[in-house]
Coordinates of C-alpha atoms in Angstrom, one line a residue:
Chain A
M222 CA 129.5 100.8 196.7
T223 CA 130.3 98.1 199.2
L224 CA 126.6 97.7 199.9
L225 CA 125.7 94.0 199.7
G226 CA 129.0 93.4 198.0
I227 CA 127.4 94.6 194.8
D228 CA 130.7 95.9 193.4
N229 CA 131.9 92.3 193.1
H230 CA 129.1 91.6 190.7
L231 CA 129.6 94.6 188.4
P232 CA 130.7 92.5 185.4
A233 CA 127.5 90.5 185.5
L234 CA 125.3 93.5 186.2
Q235 CA 126.7 95.2 183.1
V236 CA 124.9 92.7 181.0
V237 CA 122.0 91.6 183.2
I238 CA 120.6 95.1 183.9
P239 CA 119.8 96.0 180.2
L240 CA 118.7 92.4 179.6
M241 CA 116.2 92.5 182.4
G242 CA 115.3 96.1 181.5
A243 CA 114.2 95.2 178.0
P244 CA 111.0 93.2 178.8
L245 CA 110.1 95.7 181.6
C246 CA 110.5 98.5 179.2
F247 CA 108.0 96.8 176.9
L248 CA 105.5 96.3 179.7
L249 CA 105.6 100.0 180.6
R250 CA 103.4 100.7 177.5
R251 CA 103.6 104.5 177.7
P252 CA 106.2 105.8 175.3
A253 CA 107.4 108.6 177.7
L254 CA 107.8 106.1 180.5
A255 CA 109.5 103.6 178.4
W256 CA 111.9 106.3 177.2
G257 CA 112.7 107.5 180.7
F258 CA 113.2 103.9 181.9
S259 CA 115.6 103.0 179.0
V260 CA 117.6 106.2 179.6
A261 CA 117.9 105.2 183.3
I262 CA 119.0 101.6 182.4
S263 CA 121.5 102.9 179.8
S264 CA 122.9 105.4 182.3
A265 CA 123.3 102.6 184.9
T266 CA 125.3 100.6 182.4
L267 CA 127.4 103.7 181.7
I268 CA 128.2 104.1 185.4
I269 CA 129.1 100.4 185.7
A270 CA 131.3 100.6 182.6
F271 CA 133.1 103.6 184.0
L272 CA 133.6 101.8 187.4
L273 CA 134.9 98.7 185.6
L274 CA 137.4 100.6 183.5
Q275 CA 138.6 102.5 186.6
T276 CA 139.1 99.2 188.5
T277 CA 140.9 97.5 185.7
L278 CA 143.2 100.5 185.2
Q279 CA 144.1 100.4 188.9
T280 CA 144.2 96.7 189.7
G281 CA 144.5 94.9 186.4
P282 CA 142.1 92.5 184.6
L283 CA 138.9 91.4 186.4
S284 CA 137.7 87.9 186.1
Y285 CA 134.1 87.0 187.0
A286 CA 132.8 83.4 187.2
L287 CA 129.2 83.5 186.1
G288 CA 127.0 81.5 188.5
G289 CA 130.1 80.7 190.6
W290 CA 131.3 78.1 188.1
A291 CA 135.1 78.4 187.8
A292 CA 136.7 79.4 184.5
P293 CA 137.4 76.8 181.9
W294 CA 134.1 75.0 182.7
G295 CA 131.8 77.9 183.5
I296 CA 131.3 81.1 181.6
E297 CA 133.9 83.7 182.5
Y298 CA 133.4 87.4 182.1
R299 CA 136.7 89.1 181.8
V300 CA 137.3 92.8 181.8
D301 CA 140.7 94.2 180.9
T302 CA 141.7 97.7 179.6
L303 CA 140.7 96.8 176.1
N304 CA 137.2 95.8 176.6
G305 CA 136.7 98.1 179.5
Y306 CA 137.4 100.9 177.0
I307 CA 134.9 99.5 174.4
L308 CA 132.2 99.0 177.2
L309 CA 132.6 102.7 178.1
L310 CA 132.3 103.7 174.5
V311 CA 129.2 101.6 173.8
T312 CA 127.3 102.6 176.9
A313 CA 128.2 106.3 176.5
I314 CA 127.0 106.4 172.9
S315 CA 123.9 104.5 173.8
T316 CA 123.0 106.9 176.6
L317 CA 123.6 110.0 174.5
S318 CA 121.7 108.7 171.5
L319 CA 118.8 107.6 173.7
L320 CA 118.6 111.2 175.0
Y321 CA 118.5 112.3 171.4
A322 CA 116.1 109.6 170.4
R323 CA 112.9 110.8 172.1
T324 CA 112.1 113.8 169.9
S325 CA 113.4 112.1 166.8
F326 CA 111.4 108.9 167.3
E327 CA 108.2 110.8 168.1
H328 CA 108.5 112.5 164.8
E329 CA 109.4 109.3 162.8
I330 CA 107.7 106.4 164.4
N331 CA 104.1 105.5 165.3
S332 CA 103.8 105.9 169.1
A333 CA 102.3 102.4 169.6
Q334 CA 105.6 100.9 168.4
L335 CA 107.8 103.1 170.7
P336 CA 107.9 100.8 173.8
L337 CA 108.8 97.9 171.6
L338 CA 111.5 100.0 169.9
Y339 CA 113.1 101.0 173.3
A340 CA 112.9 97.3 174.4
G341 CA 114.7 96.3 171.2
W342 CA 117.3 99.1 171.8
L343 CA 118.1 97.7 175.3
L344 CA 118.4 94.2 173.9
C345 CA 120.8 95.5 171.2
L346 CA 122.8 97.2 173.9
T347 CA 122.8 93.9 175.9
G348 CA 124.2 92.1 172.9
F349 CA 127.0 94.6 172.3
L350 CA 128.0 94.6 176.0
G351 CA 127.8 90.8 176.3
M352 CA 130.0 90.3 173.2
T353 CA 132.5 92.7 174.6
I354 CA 132.7 91.6 178.2
T355 CA 132.6 87.8 177.8
G356 CA 135.6 85.6 177.9
D357 CA 133.8 82.6 176.4
A358 CA 133.7 82.0 172.7
F359 CA 130.2 80.5 172.5
N360 CA 128.8 83.3 174.6
V361 CA 130.1 85.7 171.9
F362 CA 127.9 84.0 169.4
V363 CA 124.8 84.1 171.6
F364 CA 125.2 87.8 172.3
L365 CA 126.1 88.5 168.7
E366 CA 122.8 87.0 167.7
I367 CA 120.9 89.0 170.4
S368 CA 122.4 92.2 169.1
S369 CA 121.9 91.3 165.4
L370 CA 118.3 90.2 165.8
S371 CA 117.4 93.4 167.7
S372 CA 119.3 95.6 165.2
Y373 CA 117.3 94.1 162.3
L374 CA 114.2 95.0 164.2
L375 CA 115.4 98.6 164.9
I376 CA 116.4 99.1 161.3
S377 CA 113.1 97.8 160.0
L378 CA 111.1 100.4 162.0
G379 CA 112.5 103.3 159.8
P380 CA 110.1 105.8 158.3
D381 CA 110.7 104.8 154.7
R382 CA 109.5 101.5 153.3
R383 CA 113.0 100.8 152.0
S384 CA 114.0 100.2 155.7
L385 CA 112.2 96.9 155.4
T386 CA 114.3 95.6 152.5
A387 CA 117.4 97.0 154.1
A388 CA 116.7 95.1 157.3
F389 CA 115.8 91.9 155.4
R390 CA 119.1 92.0 153.4
Y391 CA 121.1 92.7 156.5
L392 CA 119.3 89.8 158.2
V393 CA 120.3 87.4 155.4
I394 CA 123.9 88.6 155.2
G395 CA 124.2 88.9 159.0
T396 CA 122.9 85.4 159.6
I397 CA 125.4 84.0 157.2
G398 CA 128.2 85.9 159.0
A399 CA 127.0 84.8 162.4
T400 CA 126.8 81.2 161.2
F401 CA 130.3 81.3 159.9
I402 CA 131.4 82.5 163.3
L403 CA 129.5 79.6 164.8
I404 CA 131.2 77.1 162.6
A405 CA 134.6 78.6 163.5
I406 CA 133.8 78.3 167.2
G407 CA 132.6 74.7 166.7
L408 CA 135.9 73.8 164.9
F409 CA 137.9 75.4 167.7
Y410 CA 135.9 73.4 170.2
S411 CA 136.3 70.1 168.3
M412 CA 140.1 70.7 168.5
T413 CA 140.4 71.7 172.1
G414 CA 137.3 70.7 174.0
T415 CA 137.1 74.2 175.6
L416 CA 135.3 77.4 174.9
N417 CA 137.1 79.7 177.3
M418 CA 139.2 82.2 175.3
A419 CA 142.2 82.1 177.6
D420 CA 142.1 78.3 177.6
L421 CA 141.6 78.2 173.9
A422 CA 144.7 80.4 173.4
I423 CA 146.9 77.9 175.3
L424 CA 145.5 74.8 173.7
L425 CA 145.3 76.1 170.1
S426 CA 148.9 77.1 170.1
K427 CA 149.9 73.4 170.4
N428 CA 148.3 72.4 167.2
T429 CA 148.9 75.1 164.6
E430 CA 149.4 72.6 161.7
S431 CA 145.9 71.2 161.9
R432 CA 143.7 71.8 158.9
T433 CA 140.7 72.2 161.2
F434 CA 142.5 75.2 162.7
H435 CA 143.1 76.7 159.3
A436 CA 139.5 76.2 158.2
A437 CA 138.3 77.7 161.5
I438 CA 140.4 80.8 161.0
G439 CA 139.0 81.2 157.5
F440 CA 135.4 81.0 158.7
L441 CA 136.1 83.3 161.6
L442 CA 137.7 86.0 159.6
I443 CA 134.9 86.0 157.0
G444 CA 132.2 86.0 159.6
L445 CA 133.7 88.8 161.5
A446 CA 134.5 90.8 158.4
I447 CA 130.8 90.6 157.5
K448 CA 129.8 91.9 160.9
A449 CA 132.5 94.6 160.9
A450 CA 131.5 95.6 157.3
I451 CA 135.1 95.2 156.1
F452 CA 135.3 95.8 152.3
P453 CA 134.1 93.9 150.2
L454 CA 131.7 92.5 152.7
H455 CA 130.2 95.9 153.5
L456 CA 127.2 95.8 151.2
W457 CA 124.6 95.5 153.9
L458 CA 125.8 98.7 155.7
P459 CA 124.9 101.6 153.4
N460 CA 121.2 100.7 153.1
A461 CA 120.8 99.7 156.7
Y462 CA 122.3 103.0 158.0
T463 CA 120.4 105.1 155.5
W464 CA 116.9 103.9 156.0
A465 CA 117.0 103.1 159.8
P466 CA 115.3 105.7 162.1
S467 CA 117.7 108.6 162.7
A468 CA 118.6 107.8 166.3
V469 CA 119.1 104.1 165.4
S470 CA 121.6 105.2 162.7
V471 CA 123.4 107.2 165.4
F472 CA 123.6 104.2 167.8
L473 CA 124.5 101.6 165.2
A474 CA 126.9 103.6 163.2
A475 CA 128.8 104.5 166.3
T476 CA 128.8 101.1 168.0
A477 CA 127.9 98.0 165.9
T478 CA 130.9 97.8 163.6
K479 CA 133.2 98.9 166.5
V480 CA 132.2 95.9 168.6
A481 CA 132.9 93.6 165.6
I482 CA 136.3 95.1 165.2
Y483 CA 136.9 94.5 168.9
L484 CA 136.0 90.9 168.4
L485 CA 138.4 90.7 165.4
L486 CA 141.2 92.1 167.6
R487 CA 140.3 89.7 170.5
F488 CA 140.3 86.6 168.3
L489 CA 143.4 87.5 166.2
F490 CA 145.6 88.7 169.1
T491 CA 144.3 86.8 172.2
V492 CA 142.7 83.5 171.0
I493 CA 144.8 82.7 167.9
G494 CA 147.8 84.8 169.2
A495 CA 149.5 87.7 167.5
D496 CA 152.5 85.5 166.6
H497 CA 150.4 82.9 164.8
S498 CA 148.0 85.3 163.2
F499 CA 150.6 87.5 161.6
N500 CA 153.9 85.5 161.4
L501 CA 152.6 82.0 160.7
F502 CA 149.4 82.7 158.8
T503 CA 150.3 86.3 157.7
L504 CA 146.7 87.4 158.0
N505 CA 147.9 91.0 157.9
Q506 CA 148.8 90.5 154.2
A507 CA 145.3 89.3 153.6
L508 CA 143.8 92.3 155.5
L509 CA 146.1 95.0 154.1
P510 CA 144.6 95.1 150.5
L511 CA 141.1 95.0 152.0
G512 CA 141.9 98.0 154.2
V513 CA 143.4 100.0 151.3
L514 CA 140.5 99.2 149.0
A515 CA 138.0 100.1 151.7
V516 CA 139.6 103.5 152.3
L517 CA 139.8 104.4 148.5
I518 CA 136.6 102.8 147.2
G519 CA 134.5 103.8 150.2
S520 CA 135.6 107.4 149.9
V521 CA 135.2 107.6 146.1
V522 CA 131.7 106.0 146.2
A523 CA 130.7 108.5 149.0
I524 CA 131.5 111.4 146.6
Y525 CA 128.8 110.2 144.2
Q526 CA 126.0 109.8 146.7
D527 CA 123.1 112.2 146.7
N528 CA 121.5 110.9 149.9
I529 CA 123.3 112.4 152.9
K530 CA 123.0 109.4 155.1
K531 CA 124.3 107.1 152.4
L532 CA 127.2 109.4 152.0
L533 CA 128.0 109.1 155.7
A534 CA 127.5 105.3 155.5
Y535 CA 130.0 104.9 152.7
S536 CA 132.4 107.2 154.6
S537 CA 132.0 104.7 157.5
V538 CA 133.1 101.9 155.2
A539 CA 136.3 104.0 154.5
Q540 CA 136.8 104.7 158.2
I541 CA 136.6 101.0 159.0
G542 CA 139.3 100.6 156.4
Y543 CA 141.6 102.8 158.5
M544 CA 141.0 100.6 161.5
V545 CA 141.9 97.5 159.5
L546 CA 145.1 99.2 158.2
G547 CA 146.0 99.9 161.9
I548 CA 145.6 96.2 162.7
T549 CA 147.7 95.1 159.7
L550 CA 150.7 97.2 160.9
V551 CA 150.9 94.9 164.0
S552 CA 152.8 97.6 165.9
L553 CA 152.2 99.6 169.0
S554 CA 151.4 102.8 167.1
G555 CA 149.3 100.9 164.5
L556 CA 147.1 99.2 167.1
T557 CA 146.9 102.4 169.2
A558 CA 145.7 104.1 166.0
T559 CA 143.0 101.4 165.5
L560 CA 141.8 101.7 169.0
L561 CA 141.8 105.5 169.0
H562 CA 140.0 105.5 165.7
L563 CA 137.3 103.1 167.1
F564 CA 136.6 105.7 169.8
N565 CA 137.0 108.8 167.7
H566 CA 135.1 107.5 164.7
A567 CA 132.2 106.8 167.1
L568 CA 132.3 110.4 168.3
M569 CA 132.4 112.0 164.9
K570 CA 129.9 109.7 163.1
G571 CA 127.6 109.9 166.1
A572 CA 127.7 113.7 165.9
L573 CA 127.3 113.7 162.1
F574 CA 124.3 111.3 162.1
M575 CA 122.7 113.3 164.9
A576 CA 123.0 116.5 162.9
V577 CA 121.5 114.8 159.9
G578 CA 118.7 113.5 162.0
A579 CA 118.0 117.0 163.2
I580 CA 118.0 118.2 159.5
F581 CA 115.5 115.4 158.7
Y582 CA 113.4 116.4 161.6
R583 CA 113.0 119.9 160.2
T584 CA 113.1 119.3 156.4
G585 CA 111.8 115.8 156.1
S586 CA 114.4 115.1 153.4
L587 CA 117.7 113.3 153.2
R588 CA 118.7 114.5 149.7
I589 CA 121.8 116.6 149.6
A590 CA 120.2 118.9 147.0
D591 CA 117.6 119.9 149.6
L592 CA 120.1 121.2 152.0
T593 CA 120.3 124.6 150.3
G594 CA 120.4 127.5 152.6
L595 CA 120.4 125.5 155.8
G596 CA 123.7 127.2 156.9
R597 CA 121.5 130.2 157.5
T598 CA 118.2 128.7 158.7
M599 CA 119.7 126.0 160.9
P600 CA 123.0 127.5 161.9
L601 CA 123.6 125.5 165.0
T602 CA 122.9 122.1 163.4
M603 CA 125.0 122.9 160.4
A604 CA 127.8 124.2 162.6
A605 CA 127.7 120.8 164.4
F606 CA 127.8 119.0 161.1
L607 CA 130.7 121.2 159.9
I608 CA 132.9 120.7 163.0
S609 CA 132.4 116.9 163.2
G610 CA 132.9 116.8 159.4
L611 CA 136.3 118.6 159.8
S612 CA 137.0 116.0 162.5
L613 CA 136.2 113.2 160.0
I614 CA 138.7 114.8 157.5
G615 CA 141.3 114.9 160.3
L616 CA 141.8 118.6 160.9
P617 CA 144.2 119.4 163.9
L618 CA 142.5 120.1 167.2
T619 CA 139.8 117.5 166.5
V620 CA 139.8 113.8 167.4
G621 CA 140.1 112.8 163.7
F622 CA 143.5 114.3 163.6
V623 CA 144.8 112.4 166.6
S624 CA 143.9 108.9 165.3
K625 CA 145.1 109.7 161.7
W626 CA 148.4 111.1 163.2
Y627 CA 149.0 107.8 165.0
L628 CA 148.1 105.8 161.9
V629 CA 150.5 107.8 159.7
M630 CA 153.2 107.5 162.3
G631 CA 152.6 103.7 162.4
A632 CA 152.9 103.5 158.7
V633 CA 156.1 105.5 158.6
E634 CA 157.6 103.5 161.5
A635 CA 156.9 100.3 159.5
N636 CA 158.7 101.9 156.5
Q637 CA 155.6 101.9 154.4
M638 CA 155.5 105.4 153.0
W639 CA 153.0 104.4 150.3
L640 CA 150.5 103.4 153.1
A641 CA 150.9 106.9 154.7
I642 CA 150.2 108.4 151.3
I643 CA 147.0 106.3 150.9
I644 CA 145.9 107.4 154.4
L645 CA 146.4 111.1 153.4
L646 CA 144.7 110.4 150.0
G647 CA 141.7 109.1 151.9
S648 CA 141.6 112.4 153.8
L649 CA 141.7 114.3 150.6
L650 CA 138.8 112.3 149.2
A651 CA 136.9 113.0 152.5
I652 CA 137.4 116.7 151.9
I653 CA 135.8 116.3 148.5
Y654 CA 132.6 114.5 149.6
F655 CA 132.3 116.6 152.7
W656 CA 132.8 119.9 150.8
K657 CA 129.9 118.9 148.5
V658 CA 127.5 119.1 151.4
I659 CA 129.0 122.2 152.9
E660 CA 128.9 124.1 149.6
I661 CA 125.2 123.4 149.1
A662 CA 124.3 124.2 152.7
Y663 CA 126.3 127.4 153.1
F664 CA 126.9 128.9 149.6
H665 CA 123.8 128.0 147.5
H666 CA 120.9 130.4 147.8
K667 CA 117.5 128.9 148.4
S668 CA 114.7 129.5 145.9
S669 CA 112.1 131.9 147.3
E670 CA 109.2 129.4 147.2
A671 CA 111.0 126.8 149.4
P672 CA 109.3 126.3 152.8
V673 CA 110.8 128.2 155.8
V674 CA 112.8 126.0 158.1
N675 CA 113.6 126.7 161.8
E676 CA 116.5 125.6 163.9
A677 CA 116.2 122.1 165.3
P678 CA 114.7 121.8 168.9
L679 CA 117.0 121.9 171.9
S680 CA 116.3 118.2 172.7
L681 CA 118.1 117.3 169.5
L682 CA 120.7 120.0 169.6
I683 CA 122.0 119.3 173.1
P684 CA 123.1 115.7 172.6
T685 CA 124.5 116.6 169.2
W686 CA 126.6 119.4 170.7
I687 CA 127.8 117.2 173.6
L688 CA 129.3 114.9 171.0
V689 CA 130.7 117.8 169.0
G690 CA 132.2 119.1 172.2
A691 CA 133.7 115.6 172.8
N692 CA 135.2 115.8 169.3
I693 CA 137.1 118.9 170.2
Y694 CA 137.8 118.0 173.8
F695 CA 139.4 114.7 173.1
G696 CA 141.2 116.3 170.1
I697 CA 143.0 118.7 172.5
D698 CA 143.3 116.7 175.7
T699 CA 144.3 113.3 174.5
R700 CA 145.5 111.9 177.8
L701 CA 142.5 109.7 178.5
T702 CA 142.0 108.3 175.1
V703 CA 145.6 107.9 174.0
G704 CA 146.6 106.6 177.5
V705 CA 144.0 103.9 177.6
A706 CA 144.4 103.0 173.9
E707 CA 148.1 102.6 174.3
K708 CA 147.7 100.4 177.4
A709 CA 145.1 98.3 175.5
A710 CA 147.4 98.0 172.5
L711 CA 150.3 96.9 174.7
L712 CA 148.0 94.3 176.3
L713 CA 147.1 92.9 172.9
L714 CA 150.7 92.8 171.7
G715 CA 151.9 91.2 175.0
G716 CA 149.6 88.3 174.2
A717 CA 148.1 88.4 177.7
P718 CA 144.4 87.6 177.7
Chain B
M102 CA 138.9 54.7 158.1
S103 CA 137.9 55.6 154.6
N104 CA 136.7 59.1 153.8
L105 CA 133.1 57.8 153.4
G106 CA 133.3 56.5 157.0
L107 CA 132.7 60.0 158.2
Y108 CA 129.7 60.4 156.0
N109 CA 128.0 62.9 158.4
Y110 CA 130.5 65.5 157.3
W111 CA 129.7 64.9 153.6
I112 CA 126.0 65.5 154.4
V113 CA 127.0 68.6 156.3
I114 CA 128.9 70.0 153.4
T115 CA 126.3 69.1 150.9
L116 CA 123.5 70.7 152.9
M117 CA 125.6 73.8 153.5
M118 CA 126.3 74.3 149.8
I119 CA 122.6 73.7 148.9
G120 CA 121.5 76.3 151.5
F121 CA 124.2 78.8 150.5
Y122 CA 123.4 78.4 146.8
T123 CA 119.7 78.9 147.5
V124 CA 120.4 82.1 149.5
M125 CA 122.5 83.5 146.7
A126 CA 120.5 82.3 143.6
S127 CA 116.9 82.7 144.8
H128 CA 114.9 85.9 143.9
N129 CA 112.0 85.0 146.2
L130 CA 112.5 86.2 149.7
V131 CA 110.7 83.2 151.3
K132 CA 113.0 80.9 149.4
T133 CA 116.0 82.9 150.5
L134 CA 114.9 82.2 154.1
I135 CA 114.4 78.5 153.4
G136 CA 118.0 78.4 152.0
L137 CA 119.2 80.2 155.1
N138 CA 117.5 77.6 157.3
I139 CA 119.1 74.7 155.4
F140 CA 122.4 76.5 155.7
Q141 CA 122.0 76.8 159.5
T142 CA 120.7 73.2 159.9
S143 CA 123.9 71.9 158.3
V144 CA 125.9 73.6 161.1
F145 CA 123.6 72.0 163.7
M146 CA 124.5 68.6 162.2
L147 CA 128.2 69.6 162.2
Y148 CA 128.1 70.3 166.0
I149 CA 126.1 67.1 166.7
S150 CA 128.6 65.1 164.8
F151 CA 131.5 66.5 166.8
G152 CA 129.9 65.2 170.0
K153 CA 129.4 61.7 168.8
I154 CA 132.0 59.0 169.4
A155 CA 131.6 55.6 167.8
N156 CA 130.0 53.3 170.3
G157 CA 129.9 56.0 173.0
T158 CA 126.7 56.4 175.0
A159 CA 125.1 59.2 176.9
P160 CA 127.3 60.3 179.9
I161 CA 125.3 58.6 182.6
L162 CA 127.6 56.5 184.9
S163 CA 126.8 52.8 184.5
E164 CA 128.9 49.6 185.0
S165 CA 128.2 48.3 181.5
H166 CA 129.7 51.3 179.7
T167 CA 133.1 52.8 179.7
L168 CA 132.9 55.1 176.6
Y169 CA 130.9 58.2 176.8
A170 CA 130.1 60.9 174.3
N171 CA 130.4 64.6 175.0
P172 CA 126.9 66.1 175.5
L173 CA 128.1 69.8 175.4
P174 CA 128.0 70.3 171.7
H175 CA 124.4 69.1 171.7
V176 CA 123.5 71.6 174.5
L177 CA 125.3 74.4 172.5
I178 CA 123.4 73.6 169.4
L179 CA 120.1 73.8 171.3
T180 CA 120.9 77.5 171.8
A181 CA 121.8 77.8 168.1
I182 CA 118.5 76.2 167.1
V183 CA 116.6 78.8 169.2
V184 CA 118.5 81.5 167.5
G185 CA 117.7 79.9 164.1
V186 CA 114.0 79.8 165.0
A187 CA 114.1 83.5 166.1
T188 CA 115.9 84.5 162.9
T189 CA 113.3 82.7 160.7
A190 CA 110.4 84.2 162.6
L191 CA 111.8 87.7 162.3
G192 CA 112.7 87.1 158.6
L193 CA 109.2 85.9 157.8
A194 CA 107.7 88.9 159.7
L195 CA 109.8 91.2 157.6
V196 CA 108.7 89.4 154.4
V197 CA 105.0 90.0 155.4
R198 CA 105.7 93.7 156.0
I199 CA 107.7 93.9 152.7
K200 CA 104.7 92.3 150.9
D201 CA 102.4 94.9 152.4
A202 CA 104.7 97.8 151.5
F203 CA 105.9 96.7 148.0
G204 CA 103.1 94.3 147.0
A205 CA 105.7 91.7 146.1
V206 CA 108.1 89.1 147.6
D207 CA 110.2 89.0 144.5
E208 CA 113.6 90.6 144.7
E209 CA 113.6 92.0 141.2
T210 CA 110.2 93.6 141.5
I211 CA 111.2 95.1 144.8
T212 CA 114.4 96.5 143.4
L213 CA 112.5 98.1 140.5
E214 CA 110.1 99.7 143.0
E215 CA 113.0 101.0 145.0
E216 CA 114.6 102.5 142.0
K217 CA 111.5 104.4 141.2
E218 CA 111.9 106.3 144.5
E219 CA 115.5 107.3 144.0

């Protein structure tokens, strides 16, 4: 890897490769070529993310001056354990869901639109990676908009006409959120004259009484809460995830809100500083009720859905609630739980949405009532759904158990037994909405005139089962995920940028 | 300096509220986008106002000037303007597709159509 000193430029390549790949992908015109090309690009980013995380684990944070302009003036890309971990998650999910996407897209989308769709996908990936890797506050906004605009496009290409209105509503709410973030960054800049996050952290801590600062924090929190779909600002999410093409639902459900949660962590802990965020401004007390309500209301609303993707989307709202609860504990185990749940939720929701996509491929329906008998006719798909669903509930030996365990432990350590009870209550509610699906698929007999359905094709099953395997593997061997998550949590609490 | 001395900021707040209200209150999708545009424009003005110092000039070295204004916020906002244009274009493209698919650009009619499919 020392060829041409290319390994020194990995942080820039992480973002530049998918950015350059997107227009090329569009120029390829042939859907199969565009697909192969985007898989190659996405795999390249996965390899880079892996190398970056490995380097930071061995030698500490990497700083890269974009264009050779030194840090506070130029744009700095900064990779530490925390965002290295998120980069790996995003690129891994993107690559897996692209592998899944080909068959699923060919079935759902007009082939003339496919090269455009893959180009949009790569742009969306660029946006996520850029937001994660950058150490510059304004750069965050730019990449946020790149990812948002391309995700509106991806959602609007869904097979149902309701995808258009879902995309439009997401565009309106998302733009307001992004503009709020822009205002906050502007206010930070007007106070300090810098956009570099590390520099901002130092300069902002000198002026915590300023009303500009307080207003900026308000705008920032609301903007990020919209992007992360934190209750009650989650209203864009259920429709967007429900009507998007199946593979897009997999990609967005597993990554979009995770990156926003990462930004929330980065701004609260690094830029504003943990001490200011939680001792001076007591933002945890503002976030705590939102997290509790998200877990309870998200789960209860999920029980009443009759569209399976909508059920999963509301369950996502509840799972984001768990991540918020982990943040509000402001302790090592709380933050570890949040970071673990970021990763684990991506694994389980990815697998669940893939299974649902496979069901849609065969049955053409998203209604839970139409799932009757699928336990027999599509055994492998339903088994994948069952296992990742058990992981969502938090059964031992699955990843869901690990993150809930840390979260409950964090709540008990903080002497908040009621919080531990709410977390367990959330799991009970998850059993109810999940059981509803399982009961229909496995125990209801199909009427004789219903069409015969076959098992989903291997091209859909293999990526699904890789994710299901990851759900079990990381549930048993927790060294990698817990180790990295704990390191990243320590980094956040240490206040080091 | 009196509060009115910083009148740019009053304009920013007024525009922002007009835009925000339009986004929330309007049932017509095109009007929603117009509101969104006004809302974004107010933020452009906010940034431009930060960069202005009374009697400051453009940062070009010259003997007759000693007070310079910071050009960076203006450069930043150029990026944000591009983003705003892209958002509007995408939004309008979606409205065209919605009009094709639902035969309306009115929020209430579209919601009724959607409920029929449930």
